[in-house]
Each structure stands twice: as C-alpha cells, then as structure tokens.
CSV table of C-alpha atoms in Angstrom, one decimal:
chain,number,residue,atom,x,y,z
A,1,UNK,CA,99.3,148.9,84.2
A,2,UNK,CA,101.6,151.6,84.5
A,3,UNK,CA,105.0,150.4,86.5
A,4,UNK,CA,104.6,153.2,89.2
A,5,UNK,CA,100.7,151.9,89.5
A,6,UNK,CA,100.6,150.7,93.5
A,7,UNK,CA,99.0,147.3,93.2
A,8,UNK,CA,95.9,147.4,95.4
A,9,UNK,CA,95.6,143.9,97.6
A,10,UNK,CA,92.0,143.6,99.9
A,11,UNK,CA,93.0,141.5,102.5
A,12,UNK,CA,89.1,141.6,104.0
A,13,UNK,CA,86.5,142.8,102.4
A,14,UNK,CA,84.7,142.4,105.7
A,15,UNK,CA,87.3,144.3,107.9
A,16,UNK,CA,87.7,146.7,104.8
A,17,UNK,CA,91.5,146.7,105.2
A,18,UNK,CA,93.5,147.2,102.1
A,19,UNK,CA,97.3,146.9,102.3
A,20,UNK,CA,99.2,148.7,99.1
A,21,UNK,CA,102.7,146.8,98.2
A,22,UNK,CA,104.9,148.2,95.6
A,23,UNK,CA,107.0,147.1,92.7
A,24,UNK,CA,109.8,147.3,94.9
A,25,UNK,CA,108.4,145.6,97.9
A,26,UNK,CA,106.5,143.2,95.0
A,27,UNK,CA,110.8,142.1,94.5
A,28,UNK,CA,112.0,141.3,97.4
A,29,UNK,CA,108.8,139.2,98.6
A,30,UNK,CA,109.8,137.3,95.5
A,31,UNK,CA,113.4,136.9,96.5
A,32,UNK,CA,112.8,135.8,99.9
A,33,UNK,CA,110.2,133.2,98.5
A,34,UNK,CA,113.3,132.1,96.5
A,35,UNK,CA,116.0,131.9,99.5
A,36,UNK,CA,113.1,130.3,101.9
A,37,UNK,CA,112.7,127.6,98.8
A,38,UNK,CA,116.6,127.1,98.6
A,39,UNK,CA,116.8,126.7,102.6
A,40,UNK,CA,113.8,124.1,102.5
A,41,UNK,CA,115.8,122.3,99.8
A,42,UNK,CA,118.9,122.6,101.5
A,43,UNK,CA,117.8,121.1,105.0
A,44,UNK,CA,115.9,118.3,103.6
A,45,UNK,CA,118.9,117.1,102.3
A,46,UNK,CA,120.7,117.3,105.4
A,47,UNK,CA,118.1,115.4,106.7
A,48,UNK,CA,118.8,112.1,105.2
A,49,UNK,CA,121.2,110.0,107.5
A,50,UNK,CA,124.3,108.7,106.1
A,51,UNK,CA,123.7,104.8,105.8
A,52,UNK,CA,127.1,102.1,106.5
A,53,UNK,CA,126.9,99.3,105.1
A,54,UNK,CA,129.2,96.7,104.7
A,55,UNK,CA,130.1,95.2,101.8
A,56,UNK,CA,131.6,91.6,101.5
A,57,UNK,CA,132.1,91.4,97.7
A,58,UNK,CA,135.1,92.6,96.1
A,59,UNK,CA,135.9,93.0,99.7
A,60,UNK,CA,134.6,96.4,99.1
A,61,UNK,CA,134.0,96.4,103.4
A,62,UNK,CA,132.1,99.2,105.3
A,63,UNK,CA,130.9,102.4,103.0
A,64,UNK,CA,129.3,105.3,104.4
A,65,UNK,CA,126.9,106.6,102.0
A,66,UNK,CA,124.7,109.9,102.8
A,67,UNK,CA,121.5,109.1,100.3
A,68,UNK,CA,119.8,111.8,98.1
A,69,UNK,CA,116.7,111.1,95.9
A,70,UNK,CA,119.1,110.2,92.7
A,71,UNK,CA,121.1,107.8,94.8
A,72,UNK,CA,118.0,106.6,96.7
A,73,UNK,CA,116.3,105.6,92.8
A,74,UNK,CA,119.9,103.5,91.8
A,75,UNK,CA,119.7,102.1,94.8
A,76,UNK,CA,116.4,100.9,95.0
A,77,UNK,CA,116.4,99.5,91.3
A,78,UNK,CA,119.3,98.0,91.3
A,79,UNK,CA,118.3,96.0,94.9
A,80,UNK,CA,115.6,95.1,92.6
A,81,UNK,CA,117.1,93.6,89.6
A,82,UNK,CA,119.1,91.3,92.0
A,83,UNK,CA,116.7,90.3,94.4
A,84,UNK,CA,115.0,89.4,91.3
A,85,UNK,CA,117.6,87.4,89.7
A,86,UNK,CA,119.0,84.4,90.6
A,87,UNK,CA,122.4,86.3,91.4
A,88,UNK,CA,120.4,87.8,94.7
A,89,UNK,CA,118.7,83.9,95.6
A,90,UNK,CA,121.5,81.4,97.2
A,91,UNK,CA,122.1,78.3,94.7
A,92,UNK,CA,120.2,75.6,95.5
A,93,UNK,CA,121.9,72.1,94.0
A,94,UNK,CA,119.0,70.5,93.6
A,95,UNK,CA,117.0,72.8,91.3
A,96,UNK,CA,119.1,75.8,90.2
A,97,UNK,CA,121.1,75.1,86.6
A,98,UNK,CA,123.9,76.6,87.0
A,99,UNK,CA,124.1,77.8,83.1
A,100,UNK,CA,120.8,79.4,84.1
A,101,UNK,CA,122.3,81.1,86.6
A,102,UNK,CA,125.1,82.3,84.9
A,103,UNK,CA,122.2,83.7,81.8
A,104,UNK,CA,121.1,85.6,85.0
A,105,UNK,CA,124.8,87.0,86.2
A,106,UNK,CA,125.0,88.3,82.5
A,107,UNK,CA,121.8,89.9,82.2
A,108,UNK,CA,123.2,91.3,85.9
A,109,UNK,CA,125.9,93.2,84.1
A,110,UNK,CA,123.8,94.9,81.8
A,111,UNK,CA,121.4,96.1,84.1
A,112,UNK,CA,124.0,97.4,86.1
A,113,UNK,CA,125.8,99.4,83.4
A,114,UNK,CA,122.6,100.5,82.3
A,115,UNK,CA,122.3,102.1,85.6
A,116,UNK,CA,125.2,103.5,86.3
A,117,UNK,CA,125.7,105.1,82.1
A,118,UNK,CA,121.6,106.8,84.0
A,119,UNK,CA,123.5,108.7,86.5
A,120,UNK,CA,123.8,112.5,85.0
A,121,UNK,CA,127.7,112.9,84.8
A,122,UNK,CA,127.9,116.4,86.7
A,123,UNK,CA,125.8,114.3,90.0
A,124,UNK,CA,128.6,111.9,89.8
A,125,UNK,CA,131.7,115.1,89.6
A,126,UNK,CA,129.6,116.8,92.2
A,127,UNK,CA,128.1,114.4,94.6
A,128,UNK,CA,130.9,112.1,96.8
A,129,UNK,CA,128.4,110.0,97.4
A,130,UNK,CA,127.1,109.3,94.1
A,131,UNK,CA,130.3,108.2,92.8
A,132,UNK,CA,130.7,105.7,95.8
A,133,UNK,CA,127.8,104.0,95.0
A,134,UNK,CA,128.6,104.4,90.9
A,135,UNK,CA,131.9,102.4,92.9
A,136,UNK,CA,130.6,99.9,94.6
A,137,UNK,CA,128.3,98.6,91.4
A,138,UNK,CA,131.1,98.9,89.0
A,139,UNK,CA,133.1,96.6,91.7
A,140,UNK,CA,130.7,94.2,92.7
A,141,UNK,CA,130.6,93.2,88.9
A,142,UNK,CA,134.1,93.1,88.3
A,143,UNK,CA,135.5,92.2,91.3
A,144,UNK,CA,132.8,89.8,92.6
A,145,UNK,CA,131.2,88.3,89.8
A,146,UNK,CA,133.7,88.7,86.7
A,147,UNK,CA,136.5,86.3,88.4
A,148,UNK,CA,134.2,83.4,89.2
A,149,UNK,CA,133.1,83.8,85.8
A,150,UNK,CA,136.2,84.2,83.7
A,151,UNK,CA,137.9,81.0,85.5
A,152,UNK,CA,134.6,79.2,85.3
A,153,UNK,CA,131.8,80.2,82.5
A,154,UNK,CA,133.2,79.0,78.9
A,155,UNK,CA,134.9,75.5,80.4
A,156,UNK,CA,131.8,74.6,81.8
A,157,UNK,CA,129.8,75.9,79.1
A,158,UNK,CA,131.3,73.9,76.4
A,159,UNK,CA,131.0,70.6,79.1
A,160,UNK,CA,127.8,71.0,79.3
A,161,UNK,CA,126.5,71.6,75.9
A,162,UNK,CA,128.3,68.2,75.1
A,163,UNK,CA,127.1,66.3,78.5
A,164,UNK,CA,123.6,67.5,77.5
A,165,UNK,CA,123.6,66.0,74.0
A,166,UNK,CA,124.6,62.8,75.3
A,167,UNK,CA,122.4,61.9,78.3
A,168,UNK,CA,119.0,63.5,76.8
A,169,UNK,CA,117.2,61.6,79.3
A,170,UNK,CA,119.1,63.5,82.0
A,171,UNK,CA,117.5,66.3,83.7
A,172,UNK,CA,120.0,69.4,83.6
A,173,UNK,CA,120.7,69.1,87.4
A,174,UNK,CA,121.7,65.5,87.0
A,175,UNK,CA,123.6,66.4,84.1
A,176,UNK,CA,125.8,69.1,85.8
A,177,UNK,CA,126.3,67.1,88.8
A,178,UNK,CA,128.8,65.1,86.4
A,179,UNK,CA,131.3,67.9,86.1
A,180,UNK,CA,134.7,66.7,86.9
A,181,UNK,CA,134.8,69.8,89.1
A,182,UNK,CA,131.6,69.9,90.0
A,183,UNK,CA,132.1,70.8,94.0
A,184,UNK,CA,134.8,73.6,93.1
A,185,UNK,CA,132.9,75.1,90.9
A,186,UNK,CA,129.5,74.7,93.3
A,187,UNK,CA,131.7,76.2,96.0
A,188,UNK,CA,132.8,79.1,94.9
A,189,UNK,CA,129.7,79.8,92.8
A,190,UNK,CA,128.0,79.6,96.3
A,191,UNK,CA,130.4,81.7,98.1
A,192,UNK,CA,129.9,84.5,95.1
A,193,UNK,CA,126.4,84.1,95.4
A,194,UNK,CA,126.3,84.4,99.4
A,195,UNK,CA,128.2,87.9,99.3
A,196,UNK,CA,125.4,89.2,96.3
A,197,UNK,CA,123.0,88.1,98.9
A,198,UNK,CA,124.5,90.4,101.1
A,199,UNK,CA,125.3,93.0,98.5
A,200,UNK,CA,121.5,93.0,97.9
A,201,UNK,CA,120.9,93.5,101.5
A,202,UNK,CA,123.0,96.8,101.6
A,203,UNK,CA,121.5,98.1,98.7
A,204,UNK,CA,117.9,97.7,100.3
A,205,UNK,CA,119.0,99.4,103.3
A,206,UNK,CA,121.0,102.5,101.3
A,207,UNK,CA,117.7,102.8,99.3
A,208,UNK,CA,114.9,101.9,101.9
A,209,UNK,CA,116.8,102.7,105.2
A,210,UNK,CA,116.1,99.9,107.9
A,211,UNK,CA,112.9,99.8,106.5
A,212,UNK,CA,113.5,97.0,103.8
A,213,UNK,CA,110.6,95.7,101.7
C-alpha cells in the first residue's frame, strides 16, 4: 500500500459512515496509546501504600517500605521460607532439638542470599525501597541470627554429638536438656526466635498488606 494511501476505517456498515485517518494521524494515535500506557503504569504504582513495620531483630526498629510487585514477590517468599521453618515457629523444650533447629537457621541463610543475589541489580541502584528491604534481610541474618550462632552452634554441636553417643537410650530432647548451659543457651535461642517470629510477621504484612494469609 502506497504510504500516501488514506487507510479507509468503516465504523458502521449500518450507518454507512466511514472515517479516513492518515499516516500522520495513524502516529500520534500510537504515541498517545504509549503515554496513556506509561500514566496507567505510573499511577498504579503510586497506588501502593507505603507499609511500617517494625522490626525487633538486629534492632533494625520501624521501616517504611512503599511495595512494588518485585518487592511484594521477595517479600512474600521470604515470609514463606520462615514461616516454614522452625526459625519462624517459637522453640518449644519439649519437642524442638535444638541441632534441628539450628539445620533449619542454616538452610535460613541460604534461602535468604538466594533471594536477595534474585533482585536485578539496577532495581536495587534505582528503587529506595528495594534496597531497604535487600537491608533488612541481609541484617536479620547477620545481626539476629549470626551472633546467637557463632557464640553458640559448634560448642554445643560437639556436646552433643558426644552426649548422644553415650546415652543412646536418650531421646534427643532429654539429651540436650543435660547441657551445662542449657537455660542460657534456651534463653537466648528463644529470645532470637521470638524477634524472627516477629520479623515473619512484617514480612507478611510488606508482602500481603494487613491482609496476612
């Protein structure tokens, strides 16, 4: 069809109207389809509401996040892989084994890297948010989980492997109960546990809004 060719458009075959658009008129339909797509785009972002939350663990405290969808998908999956683990349950003495637990805290990290290494690297340099939540992850692990761990993990470890060995007819829970610093440890393992707890809790409502599964 040759360029100069009016296209020919029948709005009603019934009303036999016919409306004749150009090339030129043909463009700048197309470039206001464009800019009304960019504005739709560019209000339903604005329409998410910035979420607080505060955060207990690494004494990370209140954190105003403003979701989008890549923040919204971190979010939800990591709320998942801890209120999935025994790091988002509180520790019960009675039936949690505390090396189980701590099988769970690692397996923790390496979900969590996993998810942060997923976030493109220009969302994180462009998007405040996004790095605050990248932040509050990265934290949580280090300065919530990591210290309990690195004062606690290989002692006990090495206790219990030994402990274990000698009473085989010992069920793990009575076994660990015989730590020489057994309540110590039980506390702060506790008190970590209670603030992942509450970490999960944010992460729900940063993914899910008040609405939390």
């Amino acid at each position: 069809m040759d360029a100069k060719e009016l296209l020919l458009i029948k709005l009603s075959d019934q009303w036999g109207i016919d409306v004749k658009i150009g090339p030129l008129l043909w463009i700048v339909l197309i470039l206001l389809a464009f800019i009304a797509w960019g504005v739709r785009r560019y209000f339903h972002w604005r329409t998410w509401e910035p979420v607080e939350v505060n955060i207990p663990i690494g004494n990370i405290g209140k954190i105003t996040i403003r979701p989008n969808h890549e923040i919204i998908r971190i979010a939800h999956q990591a709320w998942t892989e801890l209120i999935t683990r025994k790091a988002g349950l509180l520790f019960d003495e009675d039936h949690d084994v505390i090396v189980e637990v701590y099988n769970s805290w690692y397996e923790l990290f390496r979900e969590f890297r996993n998810l942060t290494k997923s976030i493109p690297a220009e969302k994180i340099r462009e998007n405040m948010d996004a790095r605050k939540l990248v932040d509050i992850m990265i934290r949580a692990l280090n300065e919530g989980l990591r210290p309990h761990l690195t004062e606690w993990q290989a002692k006990f470890r090495r206790w219990y492997t030994a402990e274990a060995e000698r009473y085989v007819e010992k069920s793990p829970q009575e076994i660990q109960k015989l730590y020489p610093d057994y309540k110590k440890l039980v506390d702060d393992l506790k008190k970590v546990n209670k603030q992942m707890v509450e970490f999960s809790a944010s992460l729900g409502k940063i993914a899910h809004g008040d609405k939390i599964p």
